[in-house]
Short mmCIF file of C-alpha atoms in Angstrom, two decimals:
data_model
loop_
_atom_site.label_atom_id
_atom_site.label_comp_id
_atom_site.label_asym_id
_atom_site.label_seq_id
_atom_site.Cartn_x
_atom_site.Cartn_y
_atom_site.Cartn_z
CA MET A 206 19.70 4.00 14.05
CA LYS A 207 21.56 3.62 11.09
CA ASN A 208 22.44 6.23 8.55
CA PHE A 209 19.61 7.45 5.81
CA ASP A 210 19.29 10.41 3.18
CA TYR A 211 16.14 11.42 3.16
CA ASN A 212 14.93 13.02 -0.04
CA ASN A 213 11.39 12.78 -1.21
CA PRO A 214 10.32 14.99 -4.41
CA THR A 215 6.50 13.74 -4.55
CA ARG A 216 4.68 17.43 -3.98
CA LEU A 217 1.60 16.38 -2.15
CA VAL A 218 -2.08 18.57 -2.26
CA PHE A 219 -3.98 18.07 0.26
CA GLY A 220 -7.48 19.03 1.84
CA ARG A 221 -10.78 19.49 0.90
CA GLY A 222 -11.64 21.50 -2.63
CA THR A 223 -7.93 20.58 -3.99
CA VAL A 224 -9.33 17.59 -6.43
CA GLU A 225 -10.64 20.97 -9.06
CA ASN A 226 -6.91 22.66 -9.16
CA ILE A 227 -5.01 18.87 -11.09
CA GLY A 228 -5.60 20.94 -14.66
CA LYS A 229 -4.24 23.47 -12.96
CA TYR A 230 -1.11 22.64 -11.38
CA ILE A 231 -0.45 20.14 -14.45
CA ALA A 232 -0.39 23.02 -16.70
CA GLY A 233 1.40 25.17 -14.91
CA TYR A 234 4.42 21.62 -15.45
CA GLY A 235 4.08 22.32 -19.05
CA ASP A 236 2.40 19.19 -19.96
CA LYS A 237 0.07 18.91 -22.57
CA LYS A 238 -1.73 15.32 -23.14
CA VAL A 239 -2.17 12.93 -20.49
CA LEU A 240 -3.39 9.15 -19.95
CA LEU A 241 -6.34 9.98 -17.66
CA LEU A 242 -6.16 6.08 -15.75
CA TYR A 243 -8.77 4.83 -13.22
CA GLY A 244 -10.36 1.91 -12.43
CA LYS A 245 -14.21 0.55 -12.09
CA GLY A 246 -16.51 3.27 -11.38
CA SER A 247 -16.62 4.86 -8.09
CA ILE A 248 -15.22 8.27 -9.65
CA PHE A 249 -17.73 8.70 -11.78
CA ALA A 250 -20.80 7.79 -8.64
CA ASN A 251 -18.84 9.96 -5.91
CA GLY A 252 -18.12 12.95 -8.65
CA THR A 253 -14.35 13.24 -9.15
CA TYR A 254 -15.00 11.77 -12.73
CA ASP A 255 -16.12 14.74 -13.29
CA LYS A 256 -14.35 17.09 -11.00
CA VAL A 257 -10.70 16.10 -13.13
CA THR A 258 -12.18 16.07 -16.31
CA LYS A 259 -13.42 19.58 -15.86
CA SER A 260 -10.47 20.65 -14.68
CA LEU A 261 -7.94 19.13 -17.56
CA ARG A 262 -10.72 20.77 -20.07
CA GLU A 263 -10.46 24.52 -18.70
CA ASN A 264 -6.33 23.89 -18.47
CA GLY A 265 -6.59 23.23 -21.88
CA ILE A 266 -5.25 19.02 -21.28
CA ASP A 267 -5.20 17.42 -23.34
CA PHE A 268 -6.78 13.18 -22.32
CA ILE A 269 -7.39 10.15 -23.52
CA GLU A 270 -9.31 7.86 -20.64
CA LEU A 271 -8.07 4.06 -19.78
CA GLY A 272 -10.07 2.45 -16.72
CA GLY A 273 -10.66 -0.67 -15.22
CA VAL A 274 -7.46 -1.61 -13.16
CA LYS A 275 -8.34 -3.87 -10.78
CA PRO A 276 -7.35 -3.43 -7.31
CA ASN A 277 -4.84 -6.42 -7.34
CA PRO A 278 -3.45 -4.22 -10.63
CA VAL A 279 -2.19 -7.00 -13.06
CA LEU A 280 0.78 -6.39 -15.82
CA THR A 281 -1.62 -6.76 -18.39
CA LYS A 282 -4.03 -4.07 -18.12
CA VAL A 283 -0.19 -2.14 -17.65
CA ARG A 284 0.71 -3.48 -21.41
CA GLU A 285 -2.34 -2.61 -22.95
CA ALA A 286 -2.26 0.69 -21.37
CA VAL A 287 1.42 1.21 -22.79
CA GLU A 288 0.20 0.80 -25.77
CA LEU A 289 -2.29 3.20 -25.90
CA MET A 290 0.69 6.10 -24.48
CA LYS A 291 2.93 5.48 -27.00
CA LYS A 292 0.03 4.74 -29.52
CA GLU A 293 -1.28 8.98 -28.07
CA LYS A 294 2.62 10.25 -27.79
CA VAL A 295 0.80 10.76 -24.20
CA ASP A 296 3.41 13.29 -22.27
CA GLY A 297 1.83 12.41 -18.46
CA ILE A 298 -0.55 10.21 -16.51
CA VAL A 299 -2.96 11.00 -14.37
CA PRO A 300 -3.84 8.05 -11.90
CA VAL A 301 -7.92 8.98 -10.50
CA GLY A 302 -8.46 5.52 -7.55
CA GLY A 303 -5.95 3.95 -4.98
CA GLY A 304 -3.11 2.77 -4.40
CA SER A 305 -3.61 0.10 -7.72
CA VAL A 306 -4.92 2.26 -10.01
CA PHE A 307 -1.18 4.50 -9.38
CA ASP A 308 0.95 1.78 -8.76
CA THR A 309 -0.25 0.53 -12.27
CA ALA A 310 0.30 4.26 -13.58
CA LYS A 311 4.13 3.94 -12.02
CA ALA A 312 5.00 1.09 -14.09
CA CYS A 313 3.40 2.84 -17.32
CA ALA A 314 5.27 5.30 -16.86
CA ALA A 315 8.17 3.08 -17.13
CA GLY A 316 6.78 1.41 -19.40
CA TYR A 317 6.50 4.42 -21.95
CA PHE A 318 10.66 4.27 -22.05
CA TYR A 319 11.53 1.31 -22.30
CA ASP A 320 11.50 -1.13 -26.07
CA GLY A 321 10.88 -4.60 -24.60
CA ASP A 322 7.79 -5.65 -22.26
CA VAL A 323 7.32 -4.32 -19.28
CA TRP A 324 7.22 -7.12 -16.93
CA ASP A 325 11.80 -6.86 -17.12
CA LEU A 326 11.60 -4.53 -15.47
CA TYR A 327 9.83 -6.47 -12.23
CA GLU A 328 11.99 -9.54 -12.83
CA GLY A 329 14.76 -7.10 -12.99
CA LYS A 330 16.27 -8.10 -16.41
CA ALA A 331 16.20 -4.06 -16.70
CA LYS A 332 16.60 -1.48 -14.56
CA VAL A 333 14.06 2.11 -15.37
CA THR A 334 16.41 5.00 -16.45
CA ARG A 335 13.05 7.42 -17.53
CA ALA A 336 9.28 7.32 -16.17
CA LEU A 337 6.84 10.15 -17.67
CA PRO A 338 5.41 12.12 -14.70
CA ILE A 339 2.54 11.19 -12.71
CA TYR A 340 0.16 13.80 -11.16
CA GLY A 341 -2.20 12.04 -9.07
CA VAL A 342 -6.11 12.11 -7.60
CA LEU A 343 -6.37 10.22 -4.74
CA THR A 344 -9.95 8.96 -3.36
CA ILE A 345 -8.88 5.81 -0.81
CA SER A 346 -5.92 5.92 1.31
CA ALA A 347 -4.50 2.99 2.59
CA THR A 348 -1.43 2.35 0.04
CA GLY A 349 0.78 5.63 0.16
CA SER A 350 1.56 5.53 -3.26
CA GLU A 351 0.66 8.75 -3.49
CA MET A 352 3.87 9.70 -1.54
CA ASN A 353 6.52 6.79 -2.27
CA HIS A 354 8.30 4.84 -5.31
CA ASN A 355 6.96 1.58 -5.51
CA SER A 356 4.62 -0.26 -7.35
CA VAL A 357 3.29 -4.09 -7.14
CA ILE A 358 1.32 -5.17 -9.71
CA MET A 359 0.28 -9.10 -10.83
CA ASN A 360 2.04 -11.18 -13.49
CA GLU A 361 -1.62 -13.39 -13.63
CA GLU A 362 -0.26 -16.06 -16.13
CA GLU A 363 2.94 -17.03 -13.73
CA LYS A 364 0.82 -16.22 -10.34
CA LYS A 365 3.93 -13.63 -9.45
CA LYS A 366 2.69 -10.28 -7.43
CA TRP A 367 5.93 -8.45 -7.00
CA GLY A 368 6.79 -4.97 -6.21
CA LEU A 369 10.06 -2.77 -8.17
CA GLY A 370 10.81 0.68 -6.60
CA SER A 371 12.00 3.42 -8.60
CA ARG A 372 13.29 6.71 -7.54
CA ALA A 373 11.46 7.29 -11.12
CA PHE A 374 8.35 6.32 -9.66
CA TYR A 375 8.12 9.25 -6.86
CA PRO A 376 4.83 10.57 -8.96
CA ARG A 377 5.46 14.50 -9.28
CA LEU A 378 2.66 15.84 -7.43
CA SER A 379 -0.53 13.96 -5.71
CA ILE A 380 -3.42 15.78 -4.79
CA VAL A 381 -5.29 14.38 -1.42
CA ASP A 382 -8.44 15.14 -0.59
CA PRO A 383 -10.11 13.25 2.39
CA SER A 384 -13.97 14.74 1.63
CA VAL A 385 -13.38 12.16 -1.14
CA GLN A 386 -13.69 9.31 0.45
CA ALA A 387 -16.10 10.14 2.37
CA THR A 388 -18.84 7.47 0.34
CA LEU A 389 -16.19 5.08 0.29
CA PRO A 390 -17.61 1.04 1.43
CA ARG A 391 -17.03 0.08 4.32
CA ASN A 392 -14.99 -2.43 3.71
CA GLN A 393 -12.19 -0.02 1.54
CA THR A 394 -12.68 2.27 5.01
CA VAL A 395 -11.40 -0.95 6.75
CA ASN A 396 -8.68 -2.59 4.16
CA GLY A 397 -7.17 1.00 3.82
CA ALA A 398 -7.17 0.86 8.04
CA CYS A 399 -5.30 -2.53 7.96
CA ASP A 400 -2.52 -1.14 5.24
CA THR A 401 -1.69 1.20 7.10
CA LEU A 402 -1.08 0.12 9.86
CA ALA A 403 1.01 -3.06 8.61
CA HIS A 404 3.23 -0.67 6.46
CA VAL A 405 3.64 0.68 10.49
CA PHE A 406 4.00 -2.41 11.22
CA GLU A 407 7.20 -3.58 8.97
CA ALA A 408 9.57 -0.35 10.28
CA TYR A 409 8.71 -0.82 13.49
CA PHE A 410 8.71 -4.47 13.44
CA GLY A 411 12.10 -4.63 11.68
CA GLY A 412 14.78 -5.36 14.38
CA THR A 413 16.86 -2.44 14.71
CA PRO A 414 17.71 -1.12 18.12
CA SER A 415 17.59 3.06 19.73
CA THR A 416 15.29 4.71 16.72
CA ARG A 417 12.78 6.30 19.86
CA MET A 418 12.32 9.16 18.13
CA GLN A 419 10.69 7.27 15.08
CA ASP A 420 9.14 4.42 17.21
CA GLU A 421 7.22 7.87 19.13
CA LEU A 422 6.60 8.64 15.27
CA SER A 423 5.57 5.32 14.16
CA GLU A 424 3.14 4.64 17.60
CA GLY A 425 1.18 7.98 16.79
CA ILE A 426 0.23 6.81 13.50
CA MET A 427 -1.19 3.65 14.37
CA ARG A 428 -2.74 5.55 17.33
CA THR A 429 -4.54 7.57 15.53
CA THR A 430 -5.01 5.25 12.90
CA ILE A 431 -6.78 2.52 15.00
CA ASP A 432 -8.99 5.73 16.62
CA SER A 433 -9.81 6.74 12.98
CA VAL A 434 -11.22 3.81 11.90
CA ARG A 435 -13.67 3.78 14.94
CA ILE A 436 -14.98 7.01 14.15
CA LEU A 437 -15.53 6.35 11.08
CA LEU A 438 -17.26 3.20 10.55
CA ASP A 439 -19.58 5.12 13.17
CA ASP A 440 -20.00 8.07 10.99
CA PRO A 441 -18.62 7.27 7.41
CA SER A 442 -18.64 11.55 6.64
CA ASP A 443 -16.43 13.07 9.29
CA TYR A 444 -14.09 14.44 7.92
CA ASP A 445 -11.15 15.16 10.40
CA ALA A 446 -11.69 11.87 11.05
CA ARG A 447 -10.87 11.46 7.24
CA ALA A 448 -7.97 13.45 7.34
CA GLU A 449 -6.19 11.81 10.26
CA LEU A 450 -6.82 8.73 8.55
CA ALA A 451 -5.72 9.79 5.10
CA TRP A 452 -2.66 11.67 6.61
CA ALA A 453 -2.04 8.96 9.16
CA ALA A 454 -2.03 6.29 5.37
CA THR A 455 0.80 8.71 3.78
CA LEU A 456 2.80 8.82 6.34
CA ALA A 457 2.64 5.35 7.38
CA LEU A 458 4.81 4.33 3.75
CA ASN A 459 6.21 8.50 2.01
CA GLY A 460 10.06 7.05 3.54
CA LEU A 461 9.70 8.95 6.56
CA ASN A 462 8.46 6.40 8.96
CA GLY A 463 11.32 3.51 7.96
CA LEU A 464 14.04 5.70 8.07
CA GLY A 465 17.07 5.14 9.98
CA ARG A 466 15.27 1.55 10.38
CA ALA A 467 15.90 -1.88 8.08
CA GLY A 468 12.56 -3.06 7.70
CA ASP A 469 10.96 -6.62 7.80
CA TRP A 470 8.26 -7.17 4.89
CA ALA A 471 8.16 -10.37 5.72
CA SER A 472 4.02 -9.83 5.67
CA HIS A 473 3.71 -8.20 2.30
CA GLY A 474 5.59 -10.82 1.47
CA ILE A 475 3.68 -13.01 2.36
CA GLU A 476 0.04 -11.87 1.47
CA HIS A 477 2.15 -11.16 -2.47
CA SER A 478 1.40 -15.18 -2.59
CA LEU A 479 -2.02 -14.95 -0.72
CA SER A 480 -2.93 -12.39 -3.66
CA ALA A 481 -1.45 -14.38 -6.62
CA PHE A 482 -3.66 -17.08 -5.51
CA THR A 483 -6.67 -15.65 -4.42
CA ASP A 484 -8.78 -12.41 -5.51
CA ILE A 485 -8.01 -11.27 -1.41
CA ALA A 486 -8.32 -7.66 -0.93
CA HIS A 487 -4.71 -6.85 0.24
CA GLY A 488 -5.41 -5.02 3.13
CA GLU A 489 -7.44 -8.31 4.11
CA GLY A 490 -4.46 -10.43 3.75
CA LEU A 491 -2.50 -8.55 5.87
CA ALA A 492 -4.54 -8.50 8.90
CA ILE A 493 -4.57 -12.57 8.22
CA VAL A 494 -1.04 -12.62 7.85
CA PHE A 495 0.21 -9.97 10.77
CA PRO A 496 -0.67 -11.48 13.84
CA ALA A 497 0.07 -14.93 12.78
CA TRP A 498 4.03 -13.72 11.53
CA MET A 499 4.05 -12.03 15.01
CA LYS A 500 3.11 -15.11 16.31
CA HIS A 501 6.25 -17.00 14.50
CA VAL A 502 8.70 -14.43 15.28
CA TYR A 503 8.06 -11.90 18.91
CA ARG A 504 10.66 -13.95 20.53
CA GLU A 505 13.04 -12.03 18.64
CA ASP A 506 12.41 -8.96 20.34
CA PRO A 507 9.89 -9.63 23.16
CA GLU A 508 10.80 -5.84 24.27
CA LYS A 509 8.97 -4.78 21.63
CA PHE A 510 6.50 -6.31 20.98
CA ALA A 511 5.10 -5.65 24.46
CA ARG A 512 6.39 -1.77 23.92
CA PHE A 513 4.07 -1.97 20.69
CA GLY A 514 0.95 -3.50 23.52
CA GLU A 515 1.61 -0.61 26.04
CA LYS A 516 2.23 2.42 24.04
CA VAL A 517 -0.50 1.98 21.00
CA LEU A 518 -3.24 -1.29 23.07
CA GLY A 519 -2.99 -0.46 26.43
CA ILE A 520 -1.29 -3.56 27.59
CA ASP A 521 -0.86 -3.50 31.16
CA LYS A 522 2.60 -4.14 32.39
CA SER A 523 4.26 -6.59 33.34
CA SER A 524 6.75 -9.84 31.88
CA ALA A 525 7.91 -9.02 28.39
CA GLU A 526 6.62 -12.10 26.60
CA ASP A 527 2.99 -11.36 28.70
CA MET A 528 2.87 -8.45 27.43
CA ALA A 529 3.84 -9.45 23.71
CA LEU A 530 1.68 -12.25 23.70
CA LYS A 531 -0.94 -10.29 24.90
CA ALA A 532 -0.12 -7.78 22.61
CA ILE A 533 -0.82 -10.23 19.12
CA GLU A 534 -4.00 -11.16 20.95
CA ALA A 535 -5.72 -7.75 21.10
CA LEU A 536 -4.79 -6.86 17.89
CA LYS A 537 -6.17 -9.31 16.08
CA GLU A 538 -9.62 -8.96 18.26
CA PHE A 539 -9.09 -5.38 16.43
CA PHE A 540 -9.62 -6.53 13.06
CA ARG A 541 -11.80 -8.32 13.84
CA SER A 542 -14.06 -5.26 15.98
CA ILE A 543 -13.34 -3.71 12.74
CA GLY A 544 -15.23 -6.28 10.45
CA ALA A 545 -11.37 -7.26 8.66
CA PRO A 546 -10.81 -11.30 8.50
CA VAL A 547 -8.58 -12.61 10.87
CA THR A 548 -8.50 -15.90 9.65
CA LEU A 549 -7.12 -17.74 6.22
CA ARG A 550 -10.55 -19.98 6.33
CA GLU A 551 -12.63 -17.04 6.72
CA ARG A 552 -11.66 -15.65 3.24
CA GLY A 553 -12.40 -18.77 1.48
CA PHE A 554 -8.58 -20.55 1.50
CA THR A 555 -8.33 -24.28 1.89
CA GLU A 556 -5.57 -26.47 4.13
CA ASP A 557 -4.26 -27.75 0.49
CA MET A 558 -3.35 -23.87 -0.92
CA LEU A 559 -0.53 -23.76 1.94
CA GLU A 560 2.09 -24.95 0.61
CA PRO A 561 1.86 -23.90 -2.97
CA MET A 562 1.03 -20.28 -1.10
CA ALA A 563 4.20 -20.88 0.95
CA GLU A 564 6.49 -22.29 -1.81
CA ASN A 565 5.16 -18.87 -4.54
CA ALA A 566 6.23 -16.92 -1.30
CA VAL A 567 9.79 -17.90 -1.35
CA MET A 568 10.19 -17.60 -4.63
CA LYS A 569 13.00 -14.49 -4.87
CA GLY A 570 14.71 -16.00 -1.75
CA SER A 571 13.78 -15.93 1.76
CA LEU A 572 12.39 -13.05 3.57
CA GLY A 573 12.17 -10.41 6.50
CA THR A 574 15.39 -9.28 9.01
CA LEU A 575 13.76 -9.90 12.28
CA LYS A 576 14.21 -14.00 11.20
CA LYS A 577 14.74 -15.09 8.03
CA LEU A 578 12.25 -16.93 6.54
CA GLY A 579 12.68 -19.46 4.66
CA LYS A 580 9.92 -21.58 2.85
CA GLU A 581 8.87 -24.17 6.05
CA ASP A 582 8.75 -20.80 8.52
CA VAL A 583 5.95 -19.34 5.62
CA LEU A 584 4.71 -23.00 6.33
CA GLU A 585 4.25 -22.16 10.03
CA ILE A 586 2.52 -18.97 9.72
CA LEU A 587 0.17 -20.32 7.12
CA LYS A 588 -0.79 -22.78 9.33
CA ILE A 589 -1.47 -20.17 12.61
CA ALA A 590 -2.92 -18.01 10.23
CA PHE A 591 -5.67 -20.88 9.07
#
């Protein structure tokens, strides 16, 4: 196990009926004016918008609004928001939505204090030195952005979907009310589960030896995610299953699951290239990429893939290689059973797109830690996934 120094500063408020308190919490921190940031309309249909705005008004919090954040968050929206925030002189940001809204809020929070183009921060041309506080209300559990320091933004013009991490990006406060998610479309619940599993995979299969405690934690998150999504596909209103899935998604990427281990993150890098070329949902892309990545790299650590098969998917004991291969196929079948795509063809990708996507994936250099991947490796993974 590697050394670590863990400190997550986000205050997480979890449970039924917690959204109505957002204004009280913001007032308690002394902020007076915020940007209310959201996506395309689900928060109006499920009543979350009304609860949030009522709470802000009742607690004397002035707010301006900006909607239209896309599921794959784009730079143009970030720039629009930063311009509006600077004009209105806000004290903080209230993202109401899923990971895309939170990631956009983080970019905006840093861009508010930066005189240049906010994309400079993602290009590494400048560093995040300061950010506005974020008070989030989560409506889709998937990315863990409600309790982590990461933000991923798409530069549409340059086909770059790049991530940025900064301690300034941790939300000051995030509210997670699982009951809000009861009306999510089936595909969003599925995508959230795929994304959650993928975040656990990145740490679990990173190649760091002697991490038993972390492996047990990861396996618990994975089993809970698999069980909960199956329940929710039969009964979307099951609160306990919603709560389990929501907490699993947070734990998967709030830093705790990755402690003491090197994360691999090649599969996320490859998926970001899929998103750069099409509007595929992040969770769908990961469901396609991960089994293919596993098939390409499992020989680097067959015992770990065998353990995954036994502890998470119930694969019977045999040789490590046999168990590993059965585990990969079982994972693929699980994704298929819940309605997730498992091939690029299913989402309209064509063979001529594979090489440009492989080149895009390694634009910043090689990917991965379990096995270093260059362009040819990525291309082979995409061919397996095709």
